[in-house]
PDB file of C-alpha atoms in Angstrom:
ATOM      1  CA  UNK Z 105      37.176  -7.609 -17.609  1.00 40.00           C
ATOM      2  CA  UNK Z 106      37.808  -7.042 -13.925  1.00 44.00           C
ATOM      3  CA  UNK Z 107      36.505  -9.689 -11.563  1.00 42.00           C
ATOM      4  CA  UNK Z 108      34.609  -7.183  -9.440  1.00 44.00           C
ATOM      5  CA  UNK Z 109      32.572  -6.152 -12.488  1.00 46.00           C
ATOM      6  CA  UNK Z 110      31.423  -9.743 -12.960  1.00 57.00           C
ATOM      7  CA  UNK Z 111      30.413 -10.284  -9.349  1.00 70.00           C
ATOM      8  CA  UNK Z 112      26.726  -9.519  -8.635  1.00 82.00           C
ATOM      9  CA  UNK Z 113      26.350  -6.588  -6.274  1.00 95.00           C
ATOM     10  CA  UNK Z 114      23.530  -6.655  -3.724  1.00 97.00           C
ATOM     11  CA  UNK Z 115      21.856  -4.032  -1.545  1.00 97.00           C
ATOM     12  CA  UNK Z 116      18.850  -3.587   0.701  1.00 97.00           C
ATOM     13  CA  UNK Z 117      16.133  -1.283  -0.619  1.00 98.00           C
ATOM     14  CA  UNK Z 118      14.786  -0.179   2.769  1.00 98.00           C
ATOM     15  CA  UNK Z 119      11.169   0.432   3.653  1.00 98.00           C
ATOM     16  CA  UNK Z 120      10.256   4.117   3.907  1.00 98.00           C
ATOM     17  CA  UNK Z 121       8.075   5.244   6.811  1.00 98.00           C
ATOM     18  CA  UNK Z 122       6.244   8.562   6.977  1.00 98.00           C
ATOM     19  CA  UNK Z 123       6.419   9.291  10.697  1.00 98.00           C
ATOM     20  CA  UNK Z 124       3.855  11.991  10.019  1.00 98.00           C
ATOM     21  CA  UNK Z 125       2.277  13.212   6.783  1.00 98.00           C
ATOM     22  CA  UNK Z 126       0.499  16.555   6.442  1.00 98.00           C
ATOM     23  CA  UNK Z 127      -1.128  17.096   3.047  1.00 98.00           C
ATOM     24  CA  UNK Z 128      -2.585  20.207   1.442  1.00 97.00           C
ATOM     25  CA  UNK Z 129      -5.274  20.568  -1.251  1.00 96.00           C
ATOM     26  CA  UNK Z 130      -4.325  19.776  -4.831  1.00 92.00           C
ATOM     27  CA  UNK Z 131      -2.581  22.637  -6.659  1.00 92.00           C
ATOM     28  CA  UNK Z 132      -3.096  23.995 -10.170  1.00 89.00           C
ATOM     29  CA  UNK Z 133      -0.754  21.347 -11.565  1.00 87.00           C
ATOM     30  CA  UNK Z 134      -2.773  18.572  -9.886  1.00 89.00           C
ATOM     31  CA  UNK Z 135      -0.166  17.823  -7.226  1.00 90.00           C
ATOM     32  CA  UNK Z 136      -0.604  17.819  -3.461  1.00 95.00           C
ATOM     33  CA  UNK Z 137       1.886  19.842  -1.396  1.00 96.00           C
ATOM     34  CA  UNK Z 138       2.977  17.996   1.715  1.00 97.00           C
ATOM     35  CA  UNK Z 139       5.165  18.012   4.770  1.00 98.00           C
ATOM     36  CA  UNK Z 140       6.542  14.817   6.260  1.00 98.00           C
ATOM     37  CA  UNK Z 141       9.327  13.430   8.389  1.00 98.00           C
ATOM     38  CA  UNK Z 142      10.574  10.306   6.644  1.00 98.00           C
ATOM     39  CA  UNK Z 143      12.659   7.545   8.205  1.00 98.00           C
ATOM     40  CA  UNK Z 144      13.916   4.268   6.793  1.00 98.00           C
ATOM     41  CA  UNK Z 145      13.766   0.791   8.287  1.00 98.00           C
ATOM     42  CA  UNK Z 146      16.660  -1.625   8.683  1.00 96.00           C
ATOM     43  CA  UNK Z 147      14.886  -4.087   6.378  1.00 97.00           C
ATOM     44  CA  UNK Z 148      13.330  -4.086   2.923  1.00 98.00           C
ATOM     45  CA  UNK Z 149      13.551  -5.606  -0.527  1.00 98.00           C
ATOM     46  CA  UNK Z 150      16.847  -7.028  -1.825  1.00 98.00           C
ATOM     47  CA  UNK Z 151      18.202  -5.847  -5.187  1.00 98.00           C
ATOM     48  CA  UNK Z 152      21.047  -7.596  -7.028  1.00 98.00           C
ATOM     49  CA  UNK Z 153      22.755  -6.401 -10.224  1.00 98.00           C
ATOM     50  CA  UNK Z 154      25.411  -7.791 -12.552  1.00 96.00           C
ATOM     51  CA  UNK Z 155      26.741  -6.952 -15.989  1.00 95.00           C
ATOM     52  CA  UNK Z 156      24.954  -8.683 -18.880  1.00 96.00           C
ATOM     53  CA  UNK Z 157      24.371  -8.301 -22.589  1.00 95.00           C
ATOM     54  CA  UNK Z 158      21.042  -6.467 -22.188  1.00 96.00           C
ATOM     55  CA  UNK Z 159      18.777  -4.949 -19.557  1.00 96.00           C
ATOM     56  CA  UNK Z 160      16.558  -7.526 -17.836  1.00 94.00           C
ATOM     57  CA  UNK Z 161      14.690  -7.967 -14.579  1.00 95.00           C
ATOM     58  CA  UNK Z 162      13.664 -11.078 -12.687  1.00 94.00           C
ATOM     59  CA  UNK Z 163      11.588 -10.977  -9.531  1.00 95.00           C
ATOM     60  CA  UNK Z 164      11.176 -13.431  -6.677  1.00 95.00           C
ATOM     61  CA  UNK Z 165      10.282 -13.266  -3.030  1.00 95.00           C
ATOM     62  CA  UNK Z 166       6.960 -13.457  -1.187  1.00 95.00           C
ATOM     63  CA  UNK Z 167       5.497 -10.395  -2.949  1.00 95.00           C
ATOM     64  CA  UNK Z 168       7.096 -10.792  -6.366  1.00 93.00           C
ATOM     65  CA  UNK Z 169       4.242 -12.380  -8.332  1.00 87.00           C
ATOM     66  CA  UNK Z 170       3.600 -10.521 -11.574  1.00 69.00           C
ATOM     67  CA  UNK Z 171       6.088  -7.703 -11.074  1.00 80.00           C
ATOM     68  CA  UNK Z 172       8.658  -8.946 -13.595  1.00 68.00           C
ATOM     69  CA  UNK Z 173       6.065  -8.732 -16.365  1.00 72.00           C
ATOM     70  CA  UNK Z 174       5.619  -4.972 -15.926  1.00 77.00           C
ATOM     71  CA  UNK Z 175       7.674  -3.210 -18.652  1.00 73.00           C
ATOM     72  CA  UNK Z 176       7.377   0.043 -16.687  1.00 78.00           C
ATOM     73  CA  UNK Z 177       8.697  -1.382 -13.413  1.00 91.00           C
ATOM     74  CA  UNK Z 178      10.330   1.471 -11.503  1.00 95.00           C
ATOM     75  CA  UNK Z 179      13.704  -0.303 -11.519  1.00 96.00           C
ATOM     76  CA  UNK Z 180      13.676  -0.493 -15.312  1.00 96.00           C
ATOM     77  CA  UNK Z 181      12.408   3.079 -15.596  1.00 96.00           C
ATOM     78  CA  UNK Z 182      15.208   4.345 -13.356  1.00 97.00           C
ATOM     79  CA  UNK Z 183      17.943   2.430 -15.175  1.00 97.00           C
ATOM     80  CA  UNK Z 184      16.720   3.626 -18.562  1.00 97.00           C
ATOM     81  CA  UNK Z 185      16.731   7.179 -17.204  1.00 97.00           C
ATOM     82  CA  UNK Z 186      20.315   6.562 -16.056  1.00 97.00           C
ATOM     83  CA  UNK Z 187      21.323   5.509 -19.559  1.00 97.00           C
ATOM     84  CA  UNK Z 188      19.611   8.532 -21.073  1.00 96.00           C
ATOM     85  CA  UNK Z 189      21.169  10.971 -18.592  1.00 96.00           C
ATOM     86  CA  UNK Z 190      24.690   9.604 -19.130  1.00 95.00           C
ATOM     87  CA  UNK Z 191      24.365   9.100 -22.872  1.00 94.00           C
ATOM     88  CA  UNK Z 192      25.280   5.433 -22.583  1.00 91.00           C
ATOM     89  CA  UNK Z 193      22.012   3.965 -23.826  1.00 94.00           C
ATOM     90  CA  UNK Z 194      20.003   1.243 -22.157  1.00 95.00           C
ATOM     91  CA  UNK Z 195      22.257  -0.271 -19.478  1.00 97.00           C
ATOM     92  CA  UNK Z 196      23.307  -3.887 -20.166  1.00 97.00           C
ATOM     93  CA  UNK Z 197      22.461  -5.179 -16.700  1.00 97.00           C
ATOM     94  CA  UNK Z 198      20.774  -8.219 -15.226  1.00 96.00           C
ATOM     95  CA  UNK Z 199      18.713  -7.226 -12.180  1.00 96.00           C
ATOM     96  CA  UNK Z 200      17.068  -9.499  -9.651  1.00 96.00           C
ATOM     97  CA  UNK Z 201      14.546  -8.217  -7.127  1.00 97.00           C
ATOM     98  CA  UNK Z 202      13.752 -10.227  -4.015  1.00 97.00           C
ATOM     99  CA  UNK Z 203      10.420  -8.578  -3.196  1.00 97.00           C
ATOM    100  CA  UNK Z 204       9.942  -8.779   0.584  1.00 97.00           C
ATOM    101  CA  UNK Z 205       7.764  -5.689   1.104  1.00 97.00           C
ATOM    102  CA  UNK Z 206       4.027  -5.719   0.369  1.00 96.00           C
ATOM    103  CA  UNK Z 207       2.871  -3.859  -2.737  1.00 93.00           C
ATOM    104  CA  UNK Z 208       0.775  -0.657  -2.569  1.00 91.00           C
ATOM    105  CA  UNK Z 209       1.653  -0.582   1.110  1.00 95.00           C
ATOM    106  CA  UNK Z 210       2.779   3.001   1.807  1.00 95.00           C
ATOM    107  CA  UNK Z 211       6.392   1.874   2.231  1.00 97.00           C
ATOM    108  CA  UNK Z 212       7.916   3.386  -0.911  1.00 95.00           C
ATOM    109  CA  UNK Z 213       8.978  -0.073  -2.046  1.00 95.00           C
ATOM    110  CA  UNK Z 214       9.134   0.546  -5.778  1.00 95.00           C
ATOM    111  CA  UNK Z 215      10.968   3.854  -5.381  1.00 96.00           C
ATOM    112  CA  UNK Z 216      13.392   2.315  -2.903  1.00 97.00           C
ATOM    113  CA  UNK Z 217      14.048  -0.586  -5.297  1.00 97.00           C
ATOM    114  CA  UNK Z 218      14.807   1.924  -8.044  1.00 97.00           C
ATOM    115  CA  UNK Z 219      17.146   3.886  -5.791  1.00 97.00           C
ATOM    116  CA  UNK Z 220      19.087   0.797  -4.799  1.00 98.00           C
ATOM    117  CA  UNK Z 221      19.360  -0.245  -8.446  1.00 98.00           C
ATOM    118  CA  UNK Z 222      20.728   3.160  -9.468  1.00 98.00           C
ATOM    119  CA  UNK Z 223      23.433   3.013  -6.811  1.00 97.00           C
ATOM    120  CA  UNK Z 224      24.391  -0.559  -7.671  1.00 97.00           C
ATOM    121  CA  UNK Z 225      24.500   0.159 -11.414  1.00 97.00           C
ATOM    122  CA  UNK Z 226      27.348   2.662 -11.203  1.00 96.00           C
ATOM    123  CA  UNK Z 227      30.132   0.134 -10.577  1.00 94.00           C
ATOM    124  CA  UNK Z 228      29.454  -2.355 -13.416  1.00 95.00           C
ATOM    125  CA  UNK Z 229      28.819   0.558 -15.784  1.00 95.00           C
ATOM    126  CA  UNK Z 230      31.983   2.388 -14.602  1.00 95.00           C
ATOM    127  CA  UNK Z 231      29.998   5.550 -13.907  1.00 95.00           C
ATOM    128  CA  UNK Z 232      31.310   8.193 -11.508  1.00 93.00           C
ATOM    129  CA  UNK Z 233      28.074   9.569 -10.086  1.00 94.00           C
ATOM    130  CA  UNK Z 234      27.496  10.576  -6.476  1.00 92.00           C
ATOM    131  CA  UNK Z 235      24.160  10.489  -4.660  1.00 91.00           C
ATOM    132  CA  UNK Z 236      23.409  14.084  -5.663  1.00 90.00           C
ATOM    133  CA  UNK Z 237      23.728  13.228  -9.355  1.00 92.00           C
ATOM    134  CA  UNK Z 238      21.784  10.017  -8.966  1.00 96.00           C
ATOM    135  CA  UNK Z 239      19.085  11.881  -7.028  1.00 92.00           C
ATOM    136  CA  UNK Z 240      18.336  14.009 -10.090  1.00 92.00           C
ATOM    137  CA  UNK Z 241      17.946  10.847 -12.171  1.00 96.00           C
ATOM    138  CA  UNK Z 242      15.775   9.232  -9.492  1.00 96.00           C
ATOM    139  CA  UNK Z 243      13.137  11.904 -10.109  1.00 93.00           C
ATOM    140  CA  UNK Z 244      12.177   9.819 -13.148  1.00 92.00           C
ATOM    141  CA  UNK Z 245      10.309   7.416 -10.844  1.00 92.00           C
ATOM    142  CA  UNK Z 246       8.327  10.141  -9.057  1.00 90.00           C
ATOM    143  CA  UNK Z 247       8.487  12.438  -6.041  1.00 87.00           C
ATOM    144  CA  UNK Z 248       9.596   9.605  -3.730  1.00 92.00           C
ATOM    145  CA  UNK Z 249      12.527   8.776  -5.997  1.00 95.00           C
ATOM    146  CA  UNK Z 250      15.209  11.096  -4.564  1.00 95.00           C
ATOM    147  CA  UNK Z 251      14.307  10.514  -0.910  1.00 96.00           C
ATOM    148  CA  UNK Z 252      14.344   6.744  -1.372  1.00 97.00           C
ATOM    149  CA  UNK Z 253      17.646   6.881  -3.234  1.00 96.00           C
ATOM    150  CA  UNK Z 254      19.270   8.750  -0.346  1.00 96.00           C
ATOM    151  CA  UNK Z 255      17.465   6.513   2.205  1.00 96.00           C
ATOM    152  CA  UNK Z 256      18.273   8.975   4.988  1.00 96.00           C
ATOM    153  CA  UNK Z 257      15.995  10.498   7.592  1.00 98.00           C
ATOM    154  CA  UNK Z 258      14.688  13.731   6.098  1.00 97.00           C
ATOM    155  CA  UNK Z 259      12.015  16.372   6.212  1.00 98.00           C
ATOM    156  CA  UNK Z 260      10.160  16.180   2.901  1.00 97.00           C
ATOM    157  CA  UNK Z 261       8.292  19.190   1.554  1.00 97.00           C
ATOM    158  CA  UNK Z 262       6.936  20.494  -1.729  1.00 94.00           C
ATOM    159  CA  UNK Z 263       5.651  17.439  -3.536  1.00 92.00           C
ATOM    160  CA  UNK Z 264       8.068  15.328  -1.514  1.00 92.00           C
ATOM    161  CA  UNK Z 265      11.126  16.279  -3.565  1.00 91.00           C
ATOM    162  CA  UNK Z 266      12.356  19.117  -1.300  1.00 94.00           C
ATOM    163  CA  UNK Z 267      14.525  17.333   1.260  1.00 96.00           C
ATOM    164  CA  UNK Z 268      16.237  18.533   4.406  1.00 97.00           C
ATOM    165  CA  UNK Z 269      18.234  15.734   6.005  1.00 97.00           C
ATOM    166  CA  UNK Z 270      17.705  15.294   9.731  1.00 97.00           C
ATOM    167  CA  UNK Z 271      20.673  13.677  11.502  1.00 96.00           C
ATOM    168  CA  UNK Z 272      19.214  13.980  14.990  1.00 97.00           C
ATOM    169  CA  UNK Z 273      16.449  11.378  14.810  1.00 98.00           C
ATOM    170  CA  UNK Z 274      17.394   8.560  17.205  1.00 98.00           C
ATOM    171  CA  UNK Z 275      16.785   4.883  16.427  1.00 98.00           C
ATOM    172  CA  UNK Z 276      13.103   4.092  16.950  1.00 98.00           C
ATOM    173  CA  UNK Z 277      11.933   0.569  17.732  1.00 98.00           C
ATOM    174  CA  UNK Z 278       8.965  -0.199  15.523  1.00 98.00           C
ATOM    175  CA  UNK Z 279       6.524  -2.822  14.381  1.00 98.00           C
ATOM    176  CA  UNK Z 280       5.290  -2.803  10.774  1.00 98.00           C
ATOM    177  CA  UNK Z 281       1.891  -4.379  10.137  1.00 98.00           C
ATOM    178  CA  UNK Z 282       0.095  -4.847   6.833  1.00 98.00           C
ATOM    179  CA  UNK Z 283      -3.350  -6.490   6.827  1.00 98.00           C
ATOM    180  CA  UNK Z 284      -2.911  -7.891   3.331  1.00 96.00           C
ATOM    181  CA  UNK Z 285      -4.952  -5.372   1.339  1.00 95.00           C
ATOM    182  CA  UNK Z 286      -3.620  -2.918  -1.260  1.00 93.00           C
ATOM    183  CA  UNK Z 287      -4.043   0.825  -0.801  1.00 95.00           C
ATOM    184  CA  UNK Z 288      -3.425   2.476  -4.198  1.00 94.00           C
ATOM    185  CA  UNK Z 289      -2.064   5.981  -3.779  1.00 93.00           C
ATOM    186  CA  UNK Z 290      -4.216   7.576  -6.478  1.00 93.00           C
ATOM    187  CA  UNK Z 291      -7.481   6.301  -5.014  1.00 96.00           C
ATOM    188  CA  UNK Z 292      -6.533   7.488  -1.522  1.00 97.00           C
ATOM    189  CA  UNK Z 293      -5.660  10.981  -2.723  1.00 96.00           C
ATOM    190  CA  UNK Z 294      -8.921  11.217  -4.659  1.00 96.00           C
ATOM    191  CA  UNK Z 295     -10.816  10.290  -1.505  1.00 97.00           C
ATOM    192  CA  UNK Z 296      -8.788  12.849   0.462  1.00 97.00           C
ATOM    193  CA  UNK Z 297      -9.759  15.562  -2.043  1.00 97.00           C
ATOM    194  CA  UNK Z 298     -13.362  15.360  -0.837  1.00 96.00           C
ATOM    195  CA  UNK Z 299     -12.321  17.236   2.336  1.00 95.00           C
ATOM    196  CA  UNK Z 300      -8.715  18.488   2.082  1.00 96.00           C
ATOM    197  CA  UNK Z 301      -6.916  20.394   4.840  1.00 95.00           C
ATOM    198  CA  UNK Z 302      -5.001  23.621   4.503  1.00 95.00           C
ATOM    199  CA  UNK Z 303      -1.304  22.773   4.701  1.00 96.00           C
ATOM    200  CA  UNK Z 304       0.295  24.407   7.734  1.00 93.00           C
ATOM    201  CA  UNK Z 305       4.005  25.295   7.815  1.00 94.00           C
ATOM    202  CA  UNK Z 306       6.392  22.501   8.707  1.00 96.00           C
ATOM    203  CA  UNK Z 307       6.018  21.844  12.441  1.00 97.00           C
ATOM    204  CA  UNK Z 308       8.814  22.901  14.758  1.00 97.00           C
ATOM    205  CA  UNK Z 309      11.051  19.951  15.650  1.00 97.00           C
ATOM    206  CA  UNK Z 310      10.812  18.280  19.038  1.00 97.00           C
ATOM    207  CA  UNK Z 311      12.395  20.107  21.955  1.00 94.00           C
ATOM    208  CA  UNK Z 312      14.670  17.132  22.531  1.00 95.00           C
ATOM    209  CA  UNK Z 313      15.805  14.297  20.296  1.00 97.00           C
ATOM    210  CA  UNK Z 314      15.560  11.405  22.737  1.00 97.00           C
ATOM    211  CA  UNK Z 315      13.425   8.546  21.465  1.00 97.00           C
ATOM    212  CA  UNK Z 316      10.783   9.153  24.130  1.00 97.00           C
ATOM    213  CA  UNK Z 317      10.591  12.888  23.378  1.00 98.00           C
ATOM    214  CA  UNK Z 318      10.323  12.222  19.648  1.00 98.00           C
ATOM    215  CA  UNK Z 319       7.459   9.773  20.146  1.00 98.00           C
ATOM    216  CA  UNK Z 320       5.612  12.283  22.340  1.00 98.00           C
ATOM    217  CA  UNK Z 321       6.122  14.939  19.654  1.00 98.00           C
ATOM    218  CA  UNK Z 322       4.954  12.619  16.879  1.00 98.00           C
ATOM    219  CA  UNK Z 323       1.740  12.010  18.831  1.00 98.00           C
ATOM    220  CA  UNK Z 324       0.937  15.684  18.220  1.00 98.00           C
ATOM    221  CA  UNK Z 325       1.225  15.182  14.447  1.00 98.00           C
ATOM    222  CA  UNK Z 326      -0.959  13.102  12.112  1.00 98.00           C
ATOM    223  CA  UNK Z 327      -1.274  11.399   8.746  1.00 98.00           C
ATOM    224  CA  UNK Z 328      -3.885  13.245   6.706  1.00 98.00           C
ATOM    225  CA  UNK Z 329      -4.351  10.261   4.374  1.00 98.00           C
ATOM    226  CA  UNK Z 330      -5.260   7.900   7.200  1.00 98.00           C
ATOM    227  CA  UNK Z 331      -9.014   8.583   7.293  1.00 97.00           C
ATOM    228  CA  UNK Z 332      -9.593   8.363   3.505  1.00 98.00           C
ATOM    229  CA  UNK Z 333      -7.467   5.203   3.288  1.00 98.00           C
ATOM    230  CA  UNK Z 334      -9.458   3.549   6.081  1.00 98.00           C
ATOM    231  CA  UNK Z 335     -12.716   4.574   4.390  1.00 97.00           C
ATOM    232  CA  UNK Z 336     -11.574   2.776   1.230  1.00 97.00           C
ATOM    233  CA  UNK Z 337     -10.004  -0.191   3.048  1.00 97.00           C
ATOM    234  CA  UNK Z 338     -11.602  -0.823   6.479  1.00 98.00           C
ATOM    235  CA  UNK Z 339      -8.991  -3.534   7.095  1.00 98.00           C
ATOM    236  CA  UNK Z 340      -6.474  -0.741   7.728  1.00 98.00           C
ATOM    237  CA  UNK Z 341      -8.647   0.534  10.569  1.00 98.00           C
ATOM    238  CA  UNK Z 342      -8.915  -2.980  11.974  1.00 98.00           C
ATOM    239  CA  UNK Z 343      -5.133  -3.302  11.898  1.00 98.00           C
ATOM    240  CA  UNK Z 344      -4.710   0.030  13.660  1.00 98.00           C
ATOM    241  CA  UNK Z 345      -7.124  -1.006  16.384  1.00 98.00           C
ATOM    242  CA  UNK Z 346      -5.357  -4.332  16.883  1.00 98.00           C
ATOM    243  CA  UNK Z 347      -1.955  -2.658  17.050  1.00 98.00           C
ATOM    244  CA  UNK Z 348      -3.096   0.127  19.396  1.00 98.00           C
ATOM    245  CA  UNK Z 349      -3.906  -2.328  22.210  1.00 97.00           C
ATOM    246  CA  UNK Z 350      -0.599  -4.201  22.092  1.00 98.00           C
ATOM    247  CA  UNK Z 351       1.385  -4.089  25.339  1.00 96.00           C
ATOM    248  CA  UNK Z 352       3.767  -1.133  25.723  1.00 98.00           C
ATOM    249  CA  UNK Z 353       2.825   0.492  22.408  1.00 98.00           C
ATOM    250  CA  UNK Z 354       3.562   4.237  22.443  1.00 98.00           C
ATOM    251  CA  UNK Z 355       2.231   5.379  19.063  1.00 98.00           C
ATOM    252  CA  UNK Z 356       0.202   3.862  16.228  1.00 98.00           C
ATOM    253  CA  UNK Z 357      -0.098   5.444  12.775  1.00 98.00           C
ATOM    254  CA  UNK Z 358      -0.500   4.558   9.113  1.00 98.00           C
ATOM    255  CA  UNK Z 359       2.471   5.169   6.813  1.00 98.00           C
ATOM    256  CA  UNK Z 360       2.069   7.072   3.553  1.00 96.00           C
ATOM    257  CA  UNK Z 361      -1.137   6.260   1.731  1.00 96.00           C
ATOM    258  CA  UNK Z 362      -1.346   2.850   3.453  1.00 94.00           C
ATOM    259  CA  UNK Z 363      -2.040   0.066   3.964  1.00 96.00           C
ATOM    260  CA  UNK Z 364       0.897  -0.492   6.333  1.00 98.00           C
ATOM    261  CA  UNK Z 365       0.501   0.547   9.958  1.00 98.00           C
ATOM    262  CA  UNK Z 366       3.482   1.179  12.212  1.00 98.00           C
ATOM    263  CA  UNK Z 367       3.747   1.185  15.990  1.00 98.00           C
ATOM    264  CA  UNK Z 368       6.564   2.634  18.082  1.00 98.00           C
ATOM    265  CA  UNK Z 369       7.916   1.164  21.321  1.00 98.00           C
ATOM    266  CA  UNK Z 370      10.507   2.161  23.895  1.00 97.00           C
ATOM    267  CA  UNK Z 371      12.562  -1.013  23.427  1.00 97.00           C
ATOM    268  CA  UNK Z 372      13.410  -3.588  20.780  1.00 97.00           C
ATOM    269  CA  UNK Z 373      12.239  -6.313  23.163  1.00 98.00           C
ATOM    270  CA  UNK Z 374       8.787  -4.748  23.512  1.00 98.00           C
ATOM    271  CA  UNK Z 375       8.425  -4.568  19.727  1.00 98.00           C
ATOM    272  CA  UNK Z 376       9.415  -8.237  19.438  1.00 98.00           C
ATOM    273  CA  UNK Z 377       6.919  -9.344  22.085  1.00 98.00           C
ATOM    274  CA  UNK Z 378       4.181  -7.356  20.379  1.00 98.00           C
ATOM    275  CA  UNK Z 379       5.058  -8.904  17.005  1.00 98.00           C
ATOM    276  CA  UNK Z 380       4.747 -12.438  18.358  1.00 98.00           C
ATOM    277  CA  UNK Z 381       1.449 -11.715  20.058  1.00 98.00           C
ATOM    278  CA  UNK Z 382      -0.068 -10.060  16.993  1.00 98.00           C
ATOM    279  CA  UNK Z 383       1.170 -12.837  14.689  1.00 98.00           C
ATOM    280  CA  UNK Z 384      -0.575 -15.420  16.864  1.00 98.00           C
ATOM    281  CA  UNK Z 385      -3.823 -13.440  16.604  1.00 97.00           C
ATOM    282  CA  UNK Z 386      -3.529 -12.568  12.893  1.00 98.00           C
ATOM    283  CA  UNK Z 387      -1.292 -15.118  11.165  1.00 98.00           C
ATOM    284  CA  UNK Z 388      -2.479 -13.886   7.756  1.00 97.00           C
ATOM    285  CA  UNK Z 389      -1.015 -10.398   8.271  1.00 98.00           C
ATOM    286  CA  UNK Z 390       2.492  -9.252   7.364  1.00 98.00           C
ATOM    287  CA  UNK Z 391       4.122  -8.369  10.700  1.00 98.00           C
ATOM    288  CA  UNK Z 392       7.778  -7.306  11.015  1.00 98.00           C
ATOM    289  CA  UNK Z 393       9.635  -5.757  13.970  1.00 98.00           C
ATOM    290  CA  UNK Z 394      12.317  -3.325  12.833  1.00 98.00           C
ATOM    291  CA  UNK Z 395      14.382  -0.293  13.788  1.00 98.00           C
ATOM    292  CA  UNK Z 396      13.845   3.060  12.073  1.00 98.00           C
ATOM    293  CA  UNK Z 397      16.740   5.470  11.521  1.00 91.00           C
ATOM    294  CA  UNK Z 398      19.204   2.766  12.528  1.00 80.00           C
ATOM    295  CA  UNK Z 399      22.877   3.860  12.360  1.00 76.00           C
TER     296      UNK Z 399
END
């Protein structure tokens, strides 16, 4: 067996950020149509894969407690879907997940983990599948599956599965903040259904694609799940208020269905200063400076 097949392969499963999220009322199939501009951070969970005699998953990291015991973990679901789609059966792979992103945090962590695992699995299984083929398989983990597999800035429409890649988004200096509470997607959508909005057409893109112009344009957008998530978890609102008064912050918004809040800054240095200040005030929160849409 070739040496490269025996060597564990490792990849980052990046955090997904909804720069804005417009949501419509539930349709006849009980799904919510949406429009979003999605970007990915330069940090996330770490997934490692190597050939083995059977499919297995171990989990470590600061947010890994209990995840390995879930037989329907999205990584395992995706890899089983890969085996079914290729007719090869359950893949004989040993997977390790270093879980660095909070859970139920609006960061697409599970879907991103699954996407990274699908990409890594192709080499030890000697499969010739490109991202387009893997994207179809990634639908097995849900609407976020294909976008998180591609991990590229994109406009997401439909139920999130209709993607239009956007190469013009510049790197955005950001701060990710999670107050340490879960925000389950289903509960947030049910709360949103009490007063849904009509979904408008996808907004026109910014006039210019400089970072400053993009931030100004994003300020005109919104996250429709923000209010219901805060109603269910007031700690999200407290985090948003704390982030909004940080020095040099340009924009504050919740990502996805929460509970993670992101802030945008003009410079990496400003984001770093804000991270240190907020960490001194709230040492119990998860606070990470990062760059979105990094090259």
